[in-house]
Amino acid sequence: MVKQLTAKIGPSILNSDLASLYDESQKLMDSGADYLHLDVMDGHFVPNLTFGHPIVKCLRNKIKNAFFETHMMVSKPEQWIEPMADAGVNQYTFHVEPVKDVASVCRKVQEAGMKVGIALKPATPVDVVTDYVDMADMILVMTVEPGFGGQKFLDNMMDKVKWLRKNYPTLDIEVDGGVGPTTIHACAEAGANMIVSGTAVTKSEDPEKVISSLRNTVNAELTKNL
Ligand code: DX5
Ligand code: ZN
């Protein structure tokens, strides 16, 4: 059976009130989020710090059912595989740029019982994924330079998404950075189906409405191509 792609919306809590991480996260799930995108930064791979596995574990203790994706903006992704699996993470999305043996990291993530996401910074050519795409559950095309929420969407990244969609028609393709109601059409048309949206959702007065409009835009595009 051919895999049917669907739109999935994963809000990023990076720019929300992290003192109320649980409330903010639960509110996003109650507003219709399909998953939570948790931005982990180590101050080395990106010039910013957020949180690590102890906080993810606490969040998991309070939110049992949500699908957790950790976006690992860290220099040594292999170091955090076991702790994140133990914290109850469902998908471990790591950047190729600092990793020498991408295949080995993919294998370790799988062995730890998590799905594999492979992330690309804006300057990284998309065809680096060719050797690893078979091991990945998802490719993340960054649409801003990783490190901070609230940045401007880089629309020239859409060529990468189009290339991936053309070559891998059933692949889950995620976009992250500056994605919201004004940029979702470009993402959907290019072929992205997993949508990370931070500021546009968490700073909205009606997160539920934003999430459903993002989902509708992507699903409309996906059904066009059936
Ligand atoms: C950037 C992070 C993103 C970001 C998304 O480094 O990976 O997940 O927080 O936030 P917005 O949608 O505000 O760009
Ligand atoms: Zn992210």
PDB file of N, CA, C and O in Angstrom, residues 77-145:
ATOM      1  N   PRO A  77      25.248  15.230  18.534  1.00  0.00           N
ATOM      2  CA  PRO A  77      23.935  14.590  18.678  1.00  0.00           C
ATOM      3  C   PRO A  77      24.002  13.162  19.196  1.00  0.00           C
ATOM      4  O   PRO A  77      23.088  12.706  19.883  1.00  0.00           O
ATOM      5  N   GLU A  78      25.100  12.458  18.922  1.00  0.00           N
ATOM      6  CA  GLU A  78      25.195  11.065  19.389  1.00  0.00           C
ATOM      7  C   GLU A  78      25.185  10.977  20.919  1.00  0.00           C
ATOM      8  O   GLU A  78      24.771   9.985  21.495  1.00  0.00           O
ATOM      9  N   GLN A  79      25.596  12.060  21.571  1.00  0.00           N
ATOM     10  CA  GLN A  79      25.706  12.074  23.038  1.00  0.00           C
ATOM     11  C   GLN A  79      24.345  12.053  23.749  1.00  0.00           C
ATOM     12  O   GLN A  79      24.248  11.600  24.885  1.00  0.00           O
ATOM     13  N   TRP A  80      23.309  12.510  23.075  1.00  0.00           N
ATOM     14  CA  TRP A  80      22.026  12.714  23.770  1.00  0.00           C
ATOM     15  C   TRP A  80      20.943  11.720  23.356  1.00  0.00           C
ATOM     16  O   TRP A  80      19.792  11.853  23.743  1.00  0.00           O
ATOM     17  N   ILE A  81      21.341  10.719  22.563  1.00  0.00           N
ATOM     18  CA  ILE A  81      20.348   9.759  22.055  1.00  0.00           C
ATOM     19  C   ILE A  81      19.703   8.989  23.207  1.00  0.00           C
ATOM     20  O   ILE A  81      18.469   8.971  23.356  1.00  0.00           O
ATOM     21  N   GLU A  82      20.525   8.355  24.033  1.00  0.00           N
ATOM     22  CA  GLU A  82      19.978   7.545  25.138  1.00  0.00           C
ATOM     23  C   GLU A  82      19.191   8.393  26.129  1.00  0.00           C
ATOM     24  O   GLU A  82      18.067   8.037  26.497  1.00  0.00           O
ATOM     25  N   PRO A  83      19.762   9.537  26.595  1.00  0.00           N
ATOM     26  CA  PRO A  83      18.990  10.354  27.540  1.00  0.00           C
ATOM     27  C   PRO A  83      17.651  10.837  26.980  1.00  0.00           C
ATOM     28  O   PRO A  83      16.657  10.871  27.711  1.00  0.00           O
ATOM     29  N   MET A  84      17.621  11.159  25.704  1.00  0.00           N
ATOM     30  CA  MET A  84      16.359  11.627  25.126  1.00  0.00           C
ATOM     31  C   MET A  84      15.363  10.465  24.962  1.00  0.00           C
ATOM     32  O   MET A  84      14.163  10.636  25.166  1.00  0.00           O
ATOM     33  N   ALA A  85      15.884   9.294  24.604  1.00  0.00           N
ATOM     34  CA  ALA A  85      14.992   8.130  24.515  1.00  0.00           C
ATOM     35  C   ALA A  85      14.406   7.844  25.893  1.00  0.00           C
ATOM     36  O   ALA A  85      13.200   7.616  26.047  1.00  0.00           O
ATOM     37  N   ASP A  86      15.252   7.900  26.902  1.00  0.00           N
ATOM     38  CA  ASP A  86      14.810   7.665  28.277  1.00  0.00           C
ATOM     39  C   ASP A  86      13.803   8.723  28.742  1.00  0.00           C
ATOM     40  O   ASP A  86      12.932   8.447  29.569  1.00  0.00           O
ATOM     41  N   ALA A  87      13.922   9.922  28.186  1.00  0.00           N
ATOM     42  CA  ALA A  87      12.992  11.002  28.550  1.00  0.00           C
ATOM     43  C   ALA A  87      11.641  10.859  27.844  1.00  0.00           C
ATOM     44  O   ALA A  87      10.738  11.653  28.088  1.00  0.00           O
ATOM     45  N   GLY A  88      11.534   9.877  26.940  1.00  0.00           N
ATOM     46  CA  GLY A  88      10.243   9.634  26.294  1.00  0.00           C
ATOM     47  C   GLY A  88      10.054  10.363  24.976  1.00  0.00           C
ATOM     48  O   GLY A  88       8.931  10.603  24.531  1.00  0.00           O
ATOM     49  N   VAL A  89      11.187  10.684  24.329  1.00  0.00           N
ATOM     50  CA  VAL A  89      11.105  11.361  23.020  1.00  0.00           C
ATOM     51  C   VAL A  89      10.713  10.349  21.945  1.00  0.00           C
ATOM     52  O   VAL A  89      11.174   9.209  21.946  1.00  0.00           O
ATOM     53  N   ASN A  90       9.866  10.775  21.014  1.00  0.00           N
ATOM     54  CA  ASN A  90       9.411   9.891  19.935  1.00  0.00           C
ATOM     55  C   ASN A  90      10.250  10.033  18.665  1.00  0.00           C
ATOM     56  O   ASN A  90      10.428   9.074  17.932  1.00  0.00           O
ATOM     57  N   GLN A  91      10.681  11.248  18.396  1.00  0.00           N
ATOM     58  CA  GLN A  91      11.490  11.460  17.188  1.00  0.00           C
ATOM     59  C   GLN A  91      12.681  12.345  17.517  1.00  0.00           C
ATOM     60  O   GLN A  91      12.522  13.418  18.108  1.00  0.00           O
ATOM     61  N   TYR A  92      13.854  11.873  17.070  1.00  0.00           N
ATOM     62  CA  TYR A  92      15.111  12.557  17.356  1.00  0.00           C
ATOM     63  C   TYR A  92      15.613  13.154  16.045  1.00  0.00           C
ATOM     64  O   TYR A  92      16.065  12.435  15.152  1.00  0.00           O
ATOM     65  N   THR A  93      15.470  14.459  15.941  1.00  0.00           N
ATOM     66  CA  THR A  93      15.863  15.136  14.695  1.00  0.00           C
ATOM     67  C   THR A  93      17.188  15.847  14.939  1.00  0.00           C
ATOM     68  O   THR A  93      17.278  16.746  15.776  1.00  0.00           O
ATOM     69  N   PHE A  94      18.214  15.416  14.192  1.00  0.00           N
ATOM     70  CA  PHE A  94      19.552  15.979  14.414  1.00  0.00           C
ATOM     71  C   PHE A  94      20.102  16.562  13.123  1.00  0.00           C
ATOM     72  O   PHE A  94      19.689  16.182  12.023  1.00  0.00           O
ATOM     73  N   HIS A  95      21.036  17.475  13.283  1.00  0.00           N
ATOM     74  CA  HIS A  95      21.653  18.120  12.123  1.00  0.00           C
ATOM     75  C   HIS A  95      22.800  17.281  11.572  1.00  0.00           C
ATOM     76  O   HIS A  95      23.594  16.727  12.342  1.00  0.00           O
ATOM     77  N   VAL A  96      22.898  17.270  10.234  1.00  0.00           N
ATOM     78  CA  VAL A  96      24.004  16.526   9.604  1.00  0.00           C
ATOM     79  C   VAL A  96      25.341  17.260   9.767  1.00  0.00           C
ATOM     80  O   VAL A  96      26.393  16.628   9.774  1.00  0.00           O
ATOM     81  N   GLU A  97      25.284  18.589   9.887  1.00  0.00           N
ATOM     82  CA  GLU A  97      26.517  19.389   9.749  1.00  0.00           C
ATOM     83  C   GLU A  97      27.639  18.997  10.713  1.00  0.00           C
ATOM     84  O   GLU A  97      28.797  18.921  10.303  1.00  0.00           O
ATOM     85  N   PRO A  98      27.362  18.744  12.004  1.00  0.00           N
ATOM     86  CA  PRO A  98      28.487  18.420  12.900  1.00  0.00           C
ATOM     87  C   PRO A  98      28.809  16.924  12.957  1.00  0.00           C
ATOM     88  O   PRO A  98      29.690  16.531  13.730  1.00  0.00           O
ATOM     89  N   VAL A  99      28.123  16.099  12.165  1.00  0.00           N
ATOM     90  CA  VAL A  99      28.241  14.645  12.340  1.00  0.00           C
ATOM     91  C   VAL A  99      29.110  14.019  11.251  1.00  0.00           C
ATOM     92  O   VAL A  99      28.912  14.270  10.067  1.00  0.00           O
ATOM     93  N   LYS A 100      30.074  13.205  11.675  1.00  0.00           N
ATOM     94  CA  LYS A 100      30.953  12.528  10.702  1.00  0.00           C
ATOM     95  C   LYS A 100      30.261  11.308  10.114  1.00  0.00           C
ATOM     96  O   LYS A 100      30.291  11.083   8.918  1.00  0.00           O
ATOM     97  N   ASP A 101      29.644  10.501  10.988  1.00  0.00           N
ATOM     98  CA  ASP A 101      29.046   9.250  10.530  1.00  0.00           C
ATOM     99  C   ASP A 101      27.525   9.307  10.737  1.00  0.00           C
ATOM    100  O   ASP A 101      26.997   8.849  11.757  1.00  0.00           O
ATOM    101  N   VAL A 102      26.865   9.889   9.758  1.00  0.00           N
ATOM    102  CA  VAL A 102      25.410  10.114   9.876  1.00  0.00           C
ATOM    103  C   VAL A 102      24.661   8.779   9.975  1.00  0.00           C
ATOM    104  O   VAL A 102      23.727   8.629  10.772  1.00  0.00           O
ATOM    105  N   ALA A 103      25.105   7.802   9.188  1.00  0.00           N
ATOM    106  CA  ALA A 103      24.425   6.506   9.189  1.00  0.00           C
ATOM    107  C   ALA A 103      24.466   5.874  10.578  1.00  0.00           C
ATOM    108  O   ALA A 103      23.470   5.297  11.049  1.00  0.00           O
ATOM    109  N   SER A 104      25.594   6.002  11.242  1.00  0.00           N
ATOM    110  CA  SER A 104      25.715   5.407  12.576  1.00  0.00           C
ATOM    111  C   SER A 104      24.784   6.111  13.572  1.00  0.00           C
ATOM    112  O   SER A 104      24.159   5.449  14.419  1.00  0.00           O
ATOM    113  N   VAL A 105      24.665   7.421  13.484  1.00  0.00           N
ATOM    114  CA  VAL A 105      23.739   8.126  14.385  1.00  0.00           C
ATOM    115  C   VAL A 105      22.301   7.682  14.082  1.00  0.00           C
ATOM    116  O   VAL A 105      21.515   7.416  15.000  1.00  0.00           O
ATOM    117  N   CYS A 106      21.958   7.555  12.798  1.00  0.00           N
ATOM    118  CA  CYS A 106      20.610   7.094  12.432  1.00  0.00           C
ATOM    119  C   CYS A 106      20.331   5.732  13.072  1.00  0.00           C
ATOM    120  O   CYS A 106      19.270   5.508  13.662  1.00  0.00           O
ATOM    121  N   ARG A 107      21.296   4.843  12.953  1.00  0.00           N
ATOM    122  CA  ARG A 107      21.129   3.491  13.505  1.00  0.00           C
ATOM    123  C   ARG A 107      20.927   3.530  15.017  1.00  0.00           C
ATOM    124  O   ARG A 107      20.045   2.882  15.563  1.00  0.00           O
ATOM    125  N   LYS A 108      21.732   4.349  15.690  1.00  0.00           N
ATOM    126  CA  LYS A 108      21.631   4.420  17.154  1.00  0.00           C
ATOM    127  C   LYS A 108      20.280   4.992  17.585  1.00  0.00           C
ATOM    128  O   LYS A 108      19.707   4.564  18.585  1.00  0.00           O
ATOM    129  N   VAL A 109      19.797   5.962  16.842  1.00  0.00           N
ATOM    130  CA  VAL A 109      18.484   6.545  17.170  1.00  0.00           C
ATOM    131  C   VAL A 109      17.404   5.471  17.012  1.00  0.00           C
ATOM    132  O   VAL A 109      16.531   5.313  17.873  1.00  0.00           O
ATOM    133  N   GLN A 110      17.504   4.708  15.919  1.00  0.00           N
ATOM    134  CA  GLN A 110      16.525   3.628  15.707  1.00  0.00           C
ATOM    135  C   GLN A 110      16.610   2.589  16.810  1.00  0.00           C
ATOM    136  O   GLN A 110      15.596   2.141  17.348  1.00  0.00           O
ATOM    137  N   GLU A 111      17.840   2.195  17.151  1.00  0.00           N
ATOM    138  CA  GLU A 111      18.030   1.182  18.195  1.00  0.00           C
ATOM    139  C   GLU A 111      17.479   1.654  19.541  1.00  0.00           C
ATOM    140  O   GLU A 111      17.049   0.858  20.365  1.00  0.00           O
ATOM    141  N   ALA A 112      17.509   2.981  19.743  1.00  0.00           N
ATOM    142  CA  ALA A 112      16.981   3.530  21.000  1.00  0.00           C
ATOM    143  C   ALA A 112      15.461   3.638  20.967  1.00  0.00           C
ATOM    144  O   ALA A 112      14.844   4.093  21.928  1.00  0.00           O
ATOM    145  N   GLY A 113      14.868   3.245  19.830  1.00  0.00           N
ATOM    146  CA  GLY A 113      13.406   3.194  19.746  1.00  0.00           C
ATOM    147  C   GLY A 113      12.749   4.490  19.299  1.00  0.00           C
ATOM    148  O   GLY A 113      11.539   4.668  19.478  1.00  0.00           O
ATOM    149  N   MET A 114      13.548   5.393  18.710  1.00  0.00           N
ATOM    150  CA  MET A 114      12.958   6.660  18.245  1.00  0.00           C
ATOM    151  C   MET A 114      12.977   6.733  16.727  1.00  0.00           C
ATOM    152  O   MET A 114      13.750   6.053  16.058  1.00  0.00           O
ATOM    153  N   LYS A 115      12.095   7.579  16.191  1.00  0.00           N
ATOM    154  CA  LYS A 115      12.132   7.868  14.766  1.00  0.00           C
ATOM    155  C   LYS A 115      13.312   8.794  14.476  1.00  0.00           C
ATOM    156  O   LYS A 115      13.751   9.549  15.349  1.00  0.00           O
ATOM    157  N   VAL A 116      13.750   8.743  13.221  1.00  0.00           N
ATOM    158  CA  VAL A 116      14.938   9.504  12.822  1.00  0.00           C
ATOM    159  C   VAL A 116      14.539  10.705  11.969  1.00  0.00           C
ATOM    160  O   VAL A 116      13.881  10.554  10.935  1.00  0.00           O
ATOM    161  N   GLY A 117      14.950  11.886  12.411  1.00  0.00           N
ATOM    162  CA  GLY A 117      14.803  13.082  11.582  1.00  0.00           C
ATOM    163  C   GLY A 117      16.183  13.624  11.263  1.00  0.00           C
ATOM    164  O   GLY A 117      17.060  13.643  12.137  1.00  0.00           O
ATOM    165  N   ILE A 118      16.379  14.029  10.019  1.00  0.00           N
ATOM    166  CA  ILE A 118      17.668  14.609   9.616  1.00  0.00           C
ATOM    167  C   ILE A 118      17.430  16.055   9.202  1.00  0.00           C
ATOM    168  O   ILE A 118      16.575  16.329   8.351  1.00  0.00           O
ATOM    169  N   ALA A 119      18.183  16.969   9.827  1.00  0.00           N
ATOM    170  CA  ALA A 119      17.961  18.400   9.620  1.00  0.00           C
ATOM    171  C   ALA A 119      19.103  19.040   8.842  1.00  0.00           C
ATOM    172  O   ALA A 119      20.271  18.661   8.996  1.00  0.00           O
ATOM    173  N   LEU A 120      18.740  20.023   8.007  1.00  0.00           N
ATOM    174  CA  LEU A 120      19.711  20.731   7.180  1.00  0.00           C
ATOM    175  C   LEU A 120      19.652  22.226   7.449  1.00  0.00           C
ATOM    176  O   LEU A 120      18.582  22.847   7.347  1.00  0.00           O
ATOM    177  N   LYS A 121      20.805  22.824   7.747  1.00  0.00           N
ATOM    178  CA  LYS A 121      20.878  24.277   7.879  1.00  0.00           C
ATOM    179  C   LYS A 121      20.701  24.908   6.493  1.00  0.00           C
ATOM    180  O   LYS A 121      20.924  24.241   5.465  1.00  0.00           O
ATOM    181  N   PRO A 122      20.381  26.200   6.450  1.00  0.00           N
ATOM    182  CA  PRO A 122      20.158  26.831   5.147  1.00  0.00           C
ATOM    183  C   PRO A 122      21.311  26.683   4.154  1.00  0.00           C
ATOM    184  O   PRO A 122      21.072  26.534   2.953  1.00  0.00           O
ATOM    185  N   ALA A 123      22.557  26.685   4.629  1.00  0.00           N
ATOM    186  CA  ALA A 123      23.683  26.627   3.679  1.00  0.00           C
ATOM    187  C   ALA A 123      24.030  25.200   3.245  1.00  0.00           C
ATOM    188  O   ALA A 123      24.885  25.001   2.381  1.00  0.00           O
ATOM    189  N   THR A 124      23.390  24.213   3.818  1.00  0.00           N
ATOM    190  CA  THR A 124      23.726  22.813   3.506  1.00  0.00           C
ATOM    191  C   THR A 124      22.965  22.351   2.261  1.00  0.00           C
ATOM    192  O   THR A 124      21.735  22.452   2.223  1.00  0.00           O
ATOM    193  N   PRO A 125      23.689  21.863   1.249  1.00  0.00           N
ATOM    194  CA  PRO A 125      22.998  21.414   0.036  1.00  0.00           C
ATOM    195  C   PRO A 125      22.087  20.225   0.328  1.00  0.00           C
ATOM    196  O   PRO A 125      22.422  19.357   1.125  1.00  0.00           O
ATOM    197  N   VAL A 126      20.945  20.221  -0.341  1.00  0.00           N
ATOM    198  CA  VAL A 126      19.925  19.212  -0.023  1.00  0.00           C
ATOM    199  C   VAL A 126      20.355  17.803  -0.419  1.00  0.00           C
ATOM    200  O   VAL A 126      19.961  16.821   0.216  1.00  0.00           O
ATOM    201  N   ASP A 127      21.191  17.694  -1.458  1.00  0.00           N
ATOM    202  CA  ASP A 127      21.518  16.339  -1.911  1.00  0.00           C
ATOM    203  C   ASP A 127      22.444  15.576  -0.959  1.00  0.00           C
ATOM    204  O   ASP A 127      22.717  14.400  -1.193  1.00  0.00           O
ATOM    205  N   VAL A 128      22.885  16.199   0.132  1.00  0.00           N
ATOM    206  CA  VAL A 128      23.650  15.417   1.124  1.00  0.00           C
ATOM    207  C   VAL A 128      22.796  14.299   1.719  1.00  0.00           C
ATOM    208  O   VAL A 128      23.326  13.336   2.258  1.00  0.00           O
ATOM    209  N   VAL A 129      21.488  14.431   1.614  1.00  0.00           N
ATOM    210  CA  VAL A 129      20.631  13.408   2.240  1.00  0.00           C
ATOM    211  C   VAL A 129      20.584  12.109   1.440  1.00  0.00           C
ATOM    212  O   VAL A 129      20.145  11.081   1.950  1.00  0.00           O
ATOM    213  N   THR A 130      21.047  12.166   0.184  1.00  0.00           N
ATOM    214  CA  THR A 130      20.891  11.006  -0.699  1.00  0.00           C
ATOM    215  C   THR A 130      21.336   9.695  -0.049  1.00  0.00           C
ATOM    216  O   THR A 130      20.657   8.684  -0.142  1.00  0.00           O
ATOM    217  N   ASP A 131      22.469   9.736   0.639  1.00  0.00           N
ATOM    218  CA  ASP A 131      23.012   8.509   1.223  1.00  0.00           C
ATOM    219  C   ASP A 131      22.252   8.032   2.465  1.00  0.00           C
ATOM    220  O   ASP A 131      22.439   6.904   2.904  1.00  0.00           O
ATOM    221  N   TYR A 132      21.454   8.915   3.069  1.00  0.00           N
ATOM    222  CA  TYR A 132      20.840   8.565   4.363  1.00  0.00           C
ATOM    223  C   TYR A 132      19.323   8.534   4.345  1.00  0.00           C
ATOM    224  O   TYR A 132      18.713   8.104   5.316  1.00  0.00           O
ATOM    225  N   VAL A 133      18.741   8.994   3.256  1.00  0.00           N
ATOM    226  CA  VAL A 133      17.288   9.207   3.270  1.00  0.00           C
ATOM    227  C   VAL A 133      16.524   7.911   3.548  1.00  0.00           C
ATOM    228  O   VAL A 133      15.475   7.932   4.193  1.00  0.00           O
ATOM    229  N   ASP A 134      17.101   6.784   3.138  1.00  0.00           N
ATOM    230  CA  ASP A 134      16.429   5.509   3.383  1.00  0.00           C
ATOM    231  C   ASP A 134      16.353   5.184   4.881  1.00  0.00           C
ATOM    232  O   ASP A 134      15.497   4.419   5.314  1.00  0.00           O
ATOM    233  N   MET A 135      17.257   5.744   5.645  1.00  0.00           N
ATOM    234  CA  MET A 135      17.270   5.480   7.090  1.00  0.00           C
ATOM    235  C   MET A 135      16.440   6.507   7.863  1.00  0.00           C
ATOM    236  O   MET A 135      16.255   6.367   9.071  1.00  0.00           O
ATOM    237  N   ALA A 136      16.002   7.547   7.174  1.00  0.00           N
ATOM    238  CA  ALA A 136      15.325   8.648   7.870  1.00  0.00           C
ATOM    239  C   ALA A 136      13.813   8.518   7.767  1.00  0.00           C
ATOM    240  O   ALA A 136      13.283   8.077   6.749  1.00  0.00           O
ATOM    241  N   ASP A 137      13.125   8.916   8.836  1.00  0.00           N
ATOM    242  CA  ASP A 137      11.663   8.994   8.783  1.00  0.00           C
ATOM    243  C   ASP A 137      11.219  10.357   8.274  1.00  0.00           C
ATOM    244  O   ASP A 137      10.077  10.520   7.855  1.00  0.00           O
ATOM    245  N   MET A 138      12.121  11.320   8.331  1.00  0.00           N
ATOM    246  CA  MET A 138      11.741  12.687   7.977  1.00  0.00           C
ATOM    247  C   MET A 138      12.992  13.520   7.690  1.00  0.00           C
ATOM    248  O   MET A 138      14.029  13.302   8.319  1.00  0.00           O
ATOM    249  N   ILE A 139      12.867  14.438   6.737  1.00  0.00           N
ATOM    250  CA  ILE A 139      13.947  15.410   6.515  1.00  0.00           C
ATOM    251  C   ILE A 139      13.419  16.788   6.893  1.00  0.00           C
ATOM    252  O   ILE A 139      12.315  17.179   6.472  1.00  0.00           O
ATOM    253  N   LEU A 140      14.203  17.513   7.680  1.00  0.00           N
ATOM    254  CA  LEU A 140      13.851  18.879   8.078  1.00  0.00           C
ATOM    255  C   LEU A 140      14.675  19.882   7.277  1.00  0.00           C
ATOM    256  O   LEU A 140      15.903  19.885   7.345  1.00  0.00           O
ATOM    257  N   VAL A 141      13.971  20.712   6.508  1.00  0.00           N
ATOM    258  CA  VAL A 141      14.631  21.807   5.787  1.00  0.00           C
ATOM    259  C   VAL A 141      14.451  23.078   6.624  1.00  0.00           C
ATOM    260  O   VAL A 141      13.335  23.579   6.774  1.00  0.00           O
ATOM    261  N   MET A 142      15.550  23.573   7.191  1.00  0.00           N
ATOM    262  CA  MET A 142      15.459  24.802   7.995  1.00  0.00           C
ATOM    263  C   MET A 142      15.187  25.991   7.088  1.00  0.00           C
ATOM    264  O   MET A 142      15.854  26.174   6.066  1.00  0.00           O
ATOM    265  N   THR A 143      14.217  26.796   7.498  1.00  0.00           N
ATOM    266  CA  THR A 143      13.864  27.969   6.709  1.00  0.00           C
ATOM    267  C   THR A 143      14.284  29.269   7.412  1.00  0.00           C
ATOM    268  O   THR A 143      13.851  30.353   7.030  1.00  0.00           O
ATOM    269  N   VAL A 144      15.113  29.103   8.447  1.00  0.00           N
ATOM    270  CA  VAL A 144      15.867  30.216   9.053  1.00  0.00           C
ATOM    271  C   VAL A 144      17.195  29.611   9.509  1.00  0.00           C
ATOM    272  O   VAL A 144      17.330  28.391   9.570  1.00  0.00           O
ATOM    273  N   GLU A 145      18.129  30.468   9.852  1.00  0.00           N
ATOM    274  CA  GLU A 145      19.364  29.997  10.473  1.00  0.00           C
ATOM    275  C   GLU A 145      18.996  29.528  11.886  1.00  0.00           C
ATOM    276  O   GLU A 145      18.382  30.300  12.649  1.00  0.00           O
TER     277      GLU A 145
END
